[in-house]
Amino acid sequence: MSLELTILGCHSATPRVNAHPTAQYLEINSRHFLIDCGEGTQRQMRKYKVGFSKINHIFISHLHGDHFFGLIGLISTFGILSREKPLHIYGPKGIKELIDIQLTYSKSHINFELVFHELTSKKSELIFEDNKVEVRTIPLNHRVYTNGFLFKEKPKPRNLNIDVIKQYSEIDICDYNNLKAGRDFVLSNGDTIKNEVLTKEPSKPLSYAYCSDTSYKPEIKDVIENSDLLYHESTFLSDREDLAKKTKHSTAKQAAKIAKASDVKKLILGHYSSRYNDVSLFKKEAEEVFEEVILADAGKKISICS
Amino acid sequence: MSLELTILGCHSATPRVNAHPTAQYLEINSRHFLIDCGEGTQRQMRKYKVGFSKINHIFISHLHGDHFFGLIGLISTFGILSREKPLHIYGPKGIKELIDIQLTYSKSHINFELVFHELTSKKSELIFEDNKVEVRTIPLNHRVYTNGFLFKEKPKPRNLNIDVIKQYSEIDICDYNNLKAGRDFVLSNGDTIKNEVLTKEPSKPLSYAYCSDTSYKPEIKDVIENSDLLYHESTFLSDREDLAKKTKHSTAKQAAKIAKASDVKKLILGHYSSRYNDVSLFKKEAEEVFEEVILADAGKKISICS
């Protein structure tokens, strides 16, 4: 099982020459997701060779411009690229109206179904699942309705212990799926061979929690605990904790406290305010509380295998 | 008098890493205008050091995404930069609704007046003037309602011929404005000194015609003739004149024919289709018809002084 996150942009507010607004590309258990879509995201996708045709699901955390102003351009480009597969957009109520009106006025011809999943719940809810992955919302606390997203691999089937299985001539290939699903095998003489003898533990499902934008909200631990990877916004350093509180953002220290309390394995920081020239200060501050800290940067890939 | 055009983007359709959608920054007789605003324009403005505070008027030719998807982001950024001066947007009907709805949903707080001038006329009309510049629409022929724009300096006051003026002791400094305005001077003895003796011809007002997007439309000559600078879209080469006709775009040759028939001084080509790797072919084709051809390129500045 594997998970790879590509940072396409991780700066707050307005785009600048070398500071791109939020967007991330996540590959998890063979599924491909786009998370947030600030202005210029499609250019960043091309720059970092993210396959446009792989994206079937886009998750928008909230309707501040630096998280979605690039969405209409991306949808329009999908149309120009003759996309036919449906595209699912998950985001706050209003996103459908916003996109539809722009498609109408710009006469952007799209030959694919655009499926909007408008979110309103203030509780964590399952919003996507298939046989490989499930996605849940992480209700956050920001100036507008905001969700983070928890991406979790589905448990993999158990692994066959072929050497042991071959000792039992009665076990046929067509029995393998049942074994992978965890079932014991009953021989013709009535004896039961326990599944744990015939199979091995699969690798642990991986999970990624995306939390932006938000003020410090310790309760999110209930949703994100034990995640392998956590991205948590850190717009400010503790020197401006007052401003973080006022604007409902977080400091690097607060992001680290969330990571520690939630027992995640690694913390990625991002959404840096432009007032700070030296982003290494974010890592330094967070590391006073939590050890495994990574600074988001456009183009950076973070991979986890299990 | 002077005119300087900065190309911020000049490629058609979708943004790519080194191909930015249409936007131009025009300085003309001390006025500063933004023309079209494809996605990523604000980043290009920063890259090429276009002062955000200088822009008070934005002209949008039509509502295809590659000409305006960057507008909401730019307006939002003006808000973040605490703009207070009004911002005037000229564009097709619908642009107000498009921008208003996005400002509402994104809760972008702007403390300046946003004044929309929605255009519907199919005739050339005066849409802006002050004591320095006037701007007229150039009705174009595209798949959606489209205007180009003609930017023209107002005639400058005549220049004083100080050496001659000093020969007449009766002429006082407070008479200078009348002389600049072209009036003769009447001496106390009744004699008239002709204005042409006391002043010199001012430099000729400069003009810039922006024509994108459009199919080949020779009638625009009536509006743009004798312009000092013409930007005319050339999405295709003549090898795809069929496609130009179908999509209501132009070829390089057609742009050159317009330039020649309209007796402009220089032609700038742009809005290149991504099917062509070598944009020099556009210049080559146009030069078979018209001599002074410039290829638009992001960051290029074209200046004219008179």
Short mmCIF file of N, CA and C in Angstrom, two decimals, chain B residues 108-233:
data_model
loop_
_atom_site.label_atom_id
_atom_site.label_comp_id
_atom_site.label_asym_id
_atom_site.label_seq_id
_atom_site.Cartn_x
_atom_site.Cartn_y
_atom_site.Cartn_z
N SER B 108 -15.03 37.83 0.07
CA SER B 108 -13.87 38.69 -0.18
C SER B 108 -14.26 40.10 0.21
N HIS B 109 -13.59 40.63 1.21
CA HIS B 109 -13.95 41.96 1.69
C HIS B 109 -13.22 43.01 0.88
N ILE B 110 -13.97 43.79 0.16
CA ILE B 110 -13.32 44.87 -0.59
C ILE B 110 -13.87 46.20 -0.08
N ASN B 111 -12.96 47.11 0.17
CA ASN B 111 -13.35 48.42 0.70
C ASN B 111 -13.30 49.49 -0.37
N PHE B 112 -13.45 49.06 -1.60
CA PHE B 112 -13.45 50.04 -2.68
C PHE B 112 -14.68 49.79 -3.54
N GLU B 113 -15.05 50.80 -4.27
CA GLU B 113 -16.22 50.70 -5.13
C GLU B 113 -15.84 49.95 -6.41
N LEU B 114 -16.63 48.97 -6.74
CA LEU B 114 -16.43 48.22 -7.97
C LEU B 114 -17.50 48.70 -8.95
N VAL B 115 -17.07 49.37 -10.01
CA VAL B 115 -18.03 49.97 -10.94
C VAL B 115 -18.01 49.18 -12.25
N PHE B 116 -19.12 48.54 -12.56
CA PHE B 116 -19.19 47.75 -13.78
C PHE B 116 -19.81 48.57 -14.92
N HIS B 117 -19.18 48.48 -16.07
CA HIS B 117 -19.72 49.11 -17.27
C HIS B 117 -20.00 47.96 -18.23
N GLU B 118 -21.25 47.50 -18.23
CA GLU B 118 -21.57 46.32 -19.04
C GLU B 118 -21.91 46.75 -20.46
N LEU B 119 -21.25 46.14 -21.41
CA LEU B 119 -21.36 46.54 -22.81
C LEU B 119 -22.26 45.59 -23.56
N THR B 120 -23.12 46.17 -24.40
CA THR B 120 -24.01 45.34 -25.20
C THR B 120 -24.05 45.79 -26.67
N SER B 121 -23.54 46.98 -26.95
CA SER B 121 -23.72 47.54 -28.29
C SER B 121 -22.91 46.78 -29.33
N LYS B 122 -23.46 46.70 -30.52
CA LYS B 122 -22.73 46.08 -31.63
C LYS B 122 -22.08 47.14 -32.51
N LYS B 123 -22.20 48.40 -32.06
CA LYS B 123 -21.51 49.48 -32.77
C LYS B 123 -20.38 49.99 -31.91
N SER B 124 -19.41 50.62 -32.55
CA SER B 124 -18.30 51.19 -31.82
C SER B 124 -18.81 52.36 -30.97
N GLU B 125 -18.47 52.35 -29.69
CA GLU B 125 -18.92 53.42 -28.82
C GLU B 125 -17.80 53.89 -27.90
N LEU B 126 -17.91 55.14 -27.50
CA LEU B 126 -16.96 55.72 -26.55
C LEU B 126 -17.33 55.21 -25.17
N ILE B 127 -16.42 54.55 -24.49
CA ILE B 127 -16.76 53.99 -23.18
C ILE B 127 -15.98 54.61 -22.03
N PHE B 128 -14.93 55.34 -22.36
CA PHE B 128 -14.17 56.03 -21.32
C PHE B 128 -13.51 57.25 -21.92
N GLU B 129 -13.52 58.36 -21.19
CA GLU B 129 -12.66 59.47 -21.58
C GLU B 129 -12.39 60.35 -20.38
N ASP B 130 -11.21 60.93 -20.41
CA ASP B 130 -10.88 62.01 -19.48
C ASP B 130 -10.07 63.02 -20.27
N ASN B 131 -9.32 63.87 -19.60
CA ASN B 131 -8.60 64.91 -20.35
C ASN B 131 -7.35 64.37 -21.06
N LYS B 132 -7.03 63.10 -20.81
CA LYS B 132 -5.81 62.55 -21.38
C LYS B 132 -6.05 61.48 -22.46
N VAL B 133 -7.09 60.71 -22.26
CA VAL B 133 -7.28 59.51 -23.09
C VAL B 133 -8.75 59.28 -23.35
N GLU B 134 -9.04 58.65 -24.50
CA GLU B 134 -10.39 58.13 -24.71
C GLU B 134 -10.28 56.67 -25.15
N VAL B 135 -11.31 55.91 -24.81
CA VAL B 135 -11.33 54.49 -25.16
C VAL B 135 -12.65 54.18 -25.87
N ARG B 136 -12.52 53.55 -27.04
CA ARG B 136 -13.70 53.15 -27.81
C ARG B 136 -13.72 51.65 -27.99
N THR B 137 -14.90 51.09 -28.13
CA THR B 137 -14.99 49.66 -28.43
C THR B 137 -14.75 49.43 -29.92
N ILE B 138 -14.25 48.23 -30.23
CA ILE B 138 -14.10 47.79 -31.62
C ILE B 138 -14.92 46.51 -31.72
N PRO B 139 -16.15 46.57 -32.21
CA PRO B 139 -16.97 45.35 -32.27
C PRO B 139 -16.29 44.29 -33.12
N LEU B 140 -16.11 43.11 -32.53
CA LEU B 140 -15.41 42.03 -33.21
C LEU B 140 -16.38 40.89 -33.50
N ASN B 141 -15.88 39.89 -34.19
CA ASN B 141 -16.74 38.78 -34.60
C ASN B 141 -16.20 37.47 -34.04
N HIS B 142 -16.77 37.05 -32.94
CA HIS B 142 -16.30 35.83 -32.29
C HIS B 142 -17.51 35.00 -31.90
N ARG B 143 -17.25 33.88 -31.23
CA ARG B 143 -18.36 32.98 -30.92
C ARG B 143 -19.27 33.53 -29.81
N VAL B 144 -18.73 34.44 -29.02
CA VAL B 144 -19.54 35.13 -28.01
C VAL B 144 -19.37 36.63 -28.23
N TYR B 145 -20.23 37.41 -27.59
CA TYR B 145 -20.16 38.88 -27.74
C TYR B 145 -18.76 39.36 -27.36
N THR B 146 -18.12 40.08 -28.29
CA THR B 146 -16.72 40.46 -28.10
C THR B 146 -16.46 41.87 -28.60
N ASN B 147 -15.74 42.62 -27.79
CA ASN B 147 -15.22 43.92 -28.23
C ASN B 147 -13.72 43.94 -28.14
N GLY B 148 -13.09 44.54 -29.14
CA GLY B 148 -11.73 45.00 -28.96
C GLY B 148 -11.81 46.41 -28.39
N PHE B 149 -10.65 47.02 -28.17
CA PHE B 149 -10.65 48.37 -27.59
C PHE B 149 -9.63 49.24 -28.29
N LEU B 150 -10.03 50.48 -28.58
CA LEU B 150 -9.13 51.46 -29.18
C LEU B 150 -8.81 52.50 -28.12
N PHE B 151 -7.54 52.61 -27.78
CA PHE B 151 -7.08 53.57 -26.78
C PHE B 151 -6.39 54.71 -27.52
N LYS B 152 -6.86 55.94 -27.29
CA LYS B 152 -6.34 57.06 -28.06
C LYS B 152 -6.02 58.23 -27.13
N GLU B 153 -4.83 58.75 -27.29
CA GLU B 153 -4.48 59.96 -26.52
C GLU B 153 -5.34 61.12 -26.99
N LYS B 154 -5.69 61.98 -26.05
CA LYS B 154 -6.36 63.22 -26.44
C LYS B 154 -5.28 64.15 -27.02
N PRO B 155 -5.70 65.02 -27.97
CA PRO B 155 -4.71 65.96 -28.51
C PRO B 155 -4.09 66.77 -27.38
N LYS B 156 -2.78 66.94 -27.46
CA LYS B 156 -2.08 67.70 -26.43
C LYS B 156 -2.20 69.18 -26.76
N PRO B 157 -2.05 70.02 -25.74
CA PRO B 157 -2.01 71.46 -26.03
C PRO B 157 -0.82 71.79 -26.94
N ARG B 158 -0.93 72.86 -27.67
CA ARG B 158 0.19 73.30 -28.52
C ARG B 158 1.38 73.67 -27.62
N ASN B 159 2.56 73.60 -28.21
CA ASN B 159 3.77 73.95 -27.43
C ASN B 159 4.13 75.41 -27.63
N LEU B 160 4.45 76.07 -26.53
CA LEU B 160 4.78 77.50 -26.61
C LEU B 160 6.13 77.70 -27.31
N ASN B 161 6.17 78.69 -28.18
CA ASN B 161 7.44 79.09 -28.78
C ASN B 161 7.96 80.29 -27.97
N ILE B 162 8.64 79.97 -26.90
CA ILE B 162 9.01 80.98 -25.90
C ILE B 162 9.87 82.10 -26.50
N ASP B 163 10.75 81.74 -27.40
CA ASP B 163 11.64 82.76 -27.99
C ASP B 163 10.83 83.84 -28.70
N VAL B 164 9.80 83.39 -29.40
CA VAL B 164 8.96 84.35 -30.14
C VAL B 164 8.07 85.11 -29.15
N ILE B 165 7.50 84.40 -28.20
CA ILE B 165 6.58 85.01 -27.22
C ILE B 165 7.28 86.14 -26.48
N LYS B 166 8.54 85.94 -26.18
CA LYS B 166 9.27 86.95 -25.38
C LYS B 166 9.48 88.25 -26.15
N GLN B 167 9.28 88.17 -27.46
CA GLN B 167 9.40 89.39 -28.25
C GLN B 167 8.19 90.31 -28.03
N TYR B 168 7.15 89.76 -27.45
CA TYR B 168 5.94 90.57 -27.23
C TYR B 168 5.78 90.77 -25.73
N SER B 169 6.12 91.94 -25.25
CA SER B 169 6.10 92.21 -23.81
C SER B 169 4.68 92.16 -23.25
N GLU B 170 3.70 92.34 -24.13
CA GLU B 170 2.31 92.33 -23.65
C GLU B 170 1.84 90.93 -23.26
N ILE B 171 2.53 89.93 -23.81
CA ILE B 171 2.06 88.56 -23.51
C ILE B 171 2.57 88.15 -22.14
N ASP B 172 1.61 87.86 -21.28
CA ASP B 172 1.91 87.51 -19.89
C ASP B 172 1.80 86.00 -19.68
N ILE B 173 2.38 85.53 -18.60
CA ILE B 173 2.30 84.09 -18.30
C ILE B 173 0.85 83.62 -18.22
N CYS B 174 -0.01 84.49 -17.72
CA CYS B 174 -1.41 84.05 -17.58
C CYS B 174 -2.11 83.94 -18.93
N ASP B 175 -1.45 84.38 -20.00
CA ASP B 175 -2.02 84.19 -21.34
C ASP B 175 -1.63 82.85 -21.95
N TYR B 176 -0.68 82.16 -21.30
CA TYR B 176 -0.11 80.97 -21.92
C TYR B 176 -1.14 79.88 -22.20
N ASN B 177 -2.05 79.69 -21.26
CA ASN B 177 -3.03 78.61 -21.46
C ASN B 177 -3.87 78.86 -22.71
N ASN B 178 -4.23 80.11 -22.94
CA ASN B 178 -5.00 80.44 -24.15
C ASN B 178 -4.19 80.13 -25.40
N LEU B 179 -2.90 80.45 -25.34
CA LEU B 179 -2.05 80.18 -26.50
C LEU B 179 -1.95 78.67 -26.74
N LYS B 180 -1.78 77.92 -25.65
CA LYS B 180 -1.69 76.45 -25.78
C LYS B 180 -2.97 75.91 -26.38
N ALA B 181 -4.07 76.56 -26.06
CA ALA B 181 -5.37 76.09 -26.56
C ALA B 181 -5.59 76.49 -28.01
N GLY B 182 -4.67 77.26 -28.58
CA GLY B 182 -4.74 77.57 -30.01
C GLY B 182 -5.24 78.96 -30.35
N ARG B 183 -5.40 79.81 -29.35
CA ARG B 183 -5.94 81.15 -29.61
C ARG B 183 -4.86 82.10 -30.10
N ASP B 184 -5.31 83.01 -30.96
CA ASP B 184 -4.43 84.10 -31.38
C ASP B 184 -4.30 85.08 -30.22
N PHE B 185 -3.33 86.00 -30.34
CA PHE B 185 -3.17 87.03 -29.31
C PHE B 185 -3.41 88.40 -29.93
N VAL B 186 -4.27 89.19 -29.32
CA VAL B 186 -4.58 90.52 -29.84
C VAL B 186 -3.84 91.56 -29.00
N LEU B 187 -2.97 92.32 -29.71
CA LEU B 187 -2.20 93.35 -29.01
C LEU B 187 -3.10 94.54 -28.66
N SER B 188 -2.60 95.40 -27.81
CA SER B 188 -3.40 96.56 -27.38
C SER B 188 -3.68 97.52 -28.53
N ASN B 189 -2.81 97.44 -29.56
CA ASN B 189 -3.05 98.33 -30.72
C ASN B 189 -4.00 97.69 -31.73
N GLY B 190 -4.53 96.56 -31.41
CA GLY B 190 -5.51 95.91 -32.27
C GLY B 190 -4.93 94.85 -33.19
N ASP B 191 -3.62 94.82 -33.31
CA ASP B 191 -3.01 93.81 -34.19
C ASP B 191 -3.16 92.41 -33.60
N THR B 192 -3.36 91.47 -34.52
CA THR B 192 -3.51 90.06 -34.09
C THR B 192 -2.24 89.30 -34.42
N ILE B 193 -1.69 88.67 -33.43
CA ILE B 193 -0.56 87.75 -33.67
C ILE B 193 -1.14 86.34 -33.78
N LYS B 194 -0.93 85.72 -34.94
CA LYS B 194 -1.50 84.40 -35.18
C LYS B 194 -0.90 83.36 -34.23
N ASN B 195 -1.71 82.48 -33.84
CA ASN B 195 -1.27 81.44 -32.89
C ASN B 195 -0.09 80.64 -33.43
N GLU B 196 -0.13 80.34 -34.73
CA GLU B 196 0.92 79.51 -35.32
C GLU B 196 2.31 80.15 -35.23
N VAL B 197 2.32 81.51 -35.02
CA VAL B 197 3.59 82.21 -34.84
C VAL B 197 4.11 81.99 -33.43
N LEU B 198 3.18 81.93 -32.49
CA LEU B 198 3.54 81.89 -31.07
C LEU B 198 3.68 80.48 -30.51
N THR B 199 3.16 79.50 -31.22
CA THR B 199 3.20 78.13 -30.70
C THR B 199 3.62 77.15 -31.79
N LYS B 200 3.94 75.94 -31.33
CA LYS B 200 4.34 74.89 -32.28
C LYS B 200 3.33 73.74 -32.19
N GLU B 201 3.29 73.01 -33.29
CA GLU B 201 2.40 71.85 -33.37
C GLU B 201 2.76 70.87 -32.25
N PRO B 202 1.77 70.38 -31.51
CA PRO B 202 2.08 69.36 -30.50
C PRO B 202 2.37 68.04 -31.18
N SER B 203 2.95 67.10 -30.43
CA SER B 203 3.19 65.79 -31.02
C SER B 203 1.83 65.12 -31.27
N LYS B 204 1.81 64.28 -32.28
CA LYS B 204 0.57 63.65 -32.71
C LYS B 204 0.09 62.67 -31.63
N PRO B 205 -1.20 62.69 -31.33
CA PRO B 205 -1.70 61.73 -30.32
C PRO B 205 -1.48 60.30 -30.79
N LEU B 206 -1.07 59.47 -29.86
CA LEU B 206 -0.83 58.07 -30.18
C LEU B 206 -2.09 57.23 -29.93
N SER B 207 -2.16 56.08 -30.62
CA SER B 207 -3.32 55.21 -30.41
C SER B 207 -2.92 53.75 -30.50
N TYR B 208 -3.64 52.94 -29.73
CA TYR B 208 -3.39 51.50 -29.68
C TYR B 208 -4.72 50.78 -29.84
N ALA B 209 -4.76 49.86 -30.79
CA ALA B 209 -5.97 49.08 -31.02
C ALA B 209 -5.72 47.63 -30.62
N TYR B 210 -6.60 47.14 -29.76
CA TYR B 210 -6.50 45.76 -29.26
C TYR B 210 -7.64 44.96 -29.86
N CYS B 211 -7.32 43.93 -30.64
CA CYS B 211 -8.36 43.16 -31.32
C CYS B 211 -8.22 41.67 -31.05
N SER B 212 -8.92 41.23 -30.05
CA SER B 212 -8.92 39.80 -29.71
C SER B 212 -10.13 39.50 -28.84
N ASP B 213 -10.77 38.35 -29.08
CA ASP B 213 -10.60 37.41 -30.17
C ASP B 213 -11.55 37.75 -31.33
N THR B 214 -11.19 37.35 -32.55
CA THR B 214 -12.07 37.65 -33.67
C THR B 214 -11.73 36.84 -34.91
N SER B 215 -12.77 36.64 -35.72
CA SER B 215 -12.53 36.13 -37.06
C SER B 215 -12.09 37.32 -37.91
N TYR B 216 -11.74 37.04 -39.14
CA TYR B 216 -11.30 38.09 -40.07
C TYR B 216 -12.48 39.04 -40.32
N LYS B 217 -12.30 40.32 -39.97
CA LYS B 217 -13.40 41.29 -40.08
C LYS B 217 -12.85 42.61 -40.62
N PRO B 218 -12.77 42.74 -41.94
CA PRO B 218 -12.16 43.93 -42.55
C PRO B 218 -12.82 45.25 -42.13
N GLU B 219 -14.09 45.22 -41.76
CA GLU B 219 -14.77 46.48 -41.42
C GLU B 219 -14.18 47.18 -40.21
N ILE B 220 -13.40 46.49 -39.41
CA ILE B 220 -12.86 47.16 -38.21
C ILE B 220 -11.89 48.28 -38.61
N LYS B 221 -11.52 48.28 -39.85
CA LYS B 221 -10.66 49.35 -40.37
C LYS B 221 -11.27 50.73 -40.07
N ASP B 222 -12.58 50.84 -40.16
CA ASP B 222 -13.25 52.13 -39.94
C ASP B 222 -12.96 52.67 -38.54
N VAL B 223 -12.71 51.79 -37.60
CA VAL B 223 -12.47 52.22 -36.21
C VAL B 223 -10.97 52.38 -35.94
N ILE B 224 -10.18 51.47 -36.49
CA ILE B 224 -8.77 51.39 -36.06
C ILE B 224 -7.77 52.03 -37.01
N GLU B 225 -8.25 52.58 -38.15
CA GLU B 225 -7.28 53.03 -39.15
C GLU B 225 -6.33 54.08 -38.60
N ASN B 226 -5.10 53.96 -39.10
CA ASN B 226 -4.01 54.85 -38.71
C ASN B 226 -3.53 54.68 -37.27
N SER B 227 -3.95 53.65 -36.60
CA SER B 227 -3.45 53.41 -35.23
C SER B 227 -1.93 53.23 -35.28
N ASP B 228 -1.27 53.66 -34.24
CA ASP B 228 0.18 53.49 -34.17
C ASP B 228 0.55 52.03 -33.90
N LEU B 229 -0.28 51.40 -33.12
CA LEU B 229 0.01 50.01 -32.73
C LEU B 229 -1.30 49.22 -32.80
N LEU B 230 -1.23 48.05 -33.39
CA LEU B 230 -2.38 47.16 -33.44
C LEU B 230 -1.97 45.80 -32.90
N TYR B 231 -2.71 45.31 -31.91
CA TYR B 231 -2.58 43.90 -31.50
C TYR B 231 -3.75 43.19 -32.12
N HIS B 232 -3.47 42.16 -32.93
CA HIS B 232 -4.54 41.39 -33.56
C HIS B 232 -4.27 39.91 -33.33
N GLU B 233 -5.27 39.23 -32.84
CA GLU B 233 -5.09 37.80 -32.57
C GLU B 233 -4.74 37.06 -33.85
#
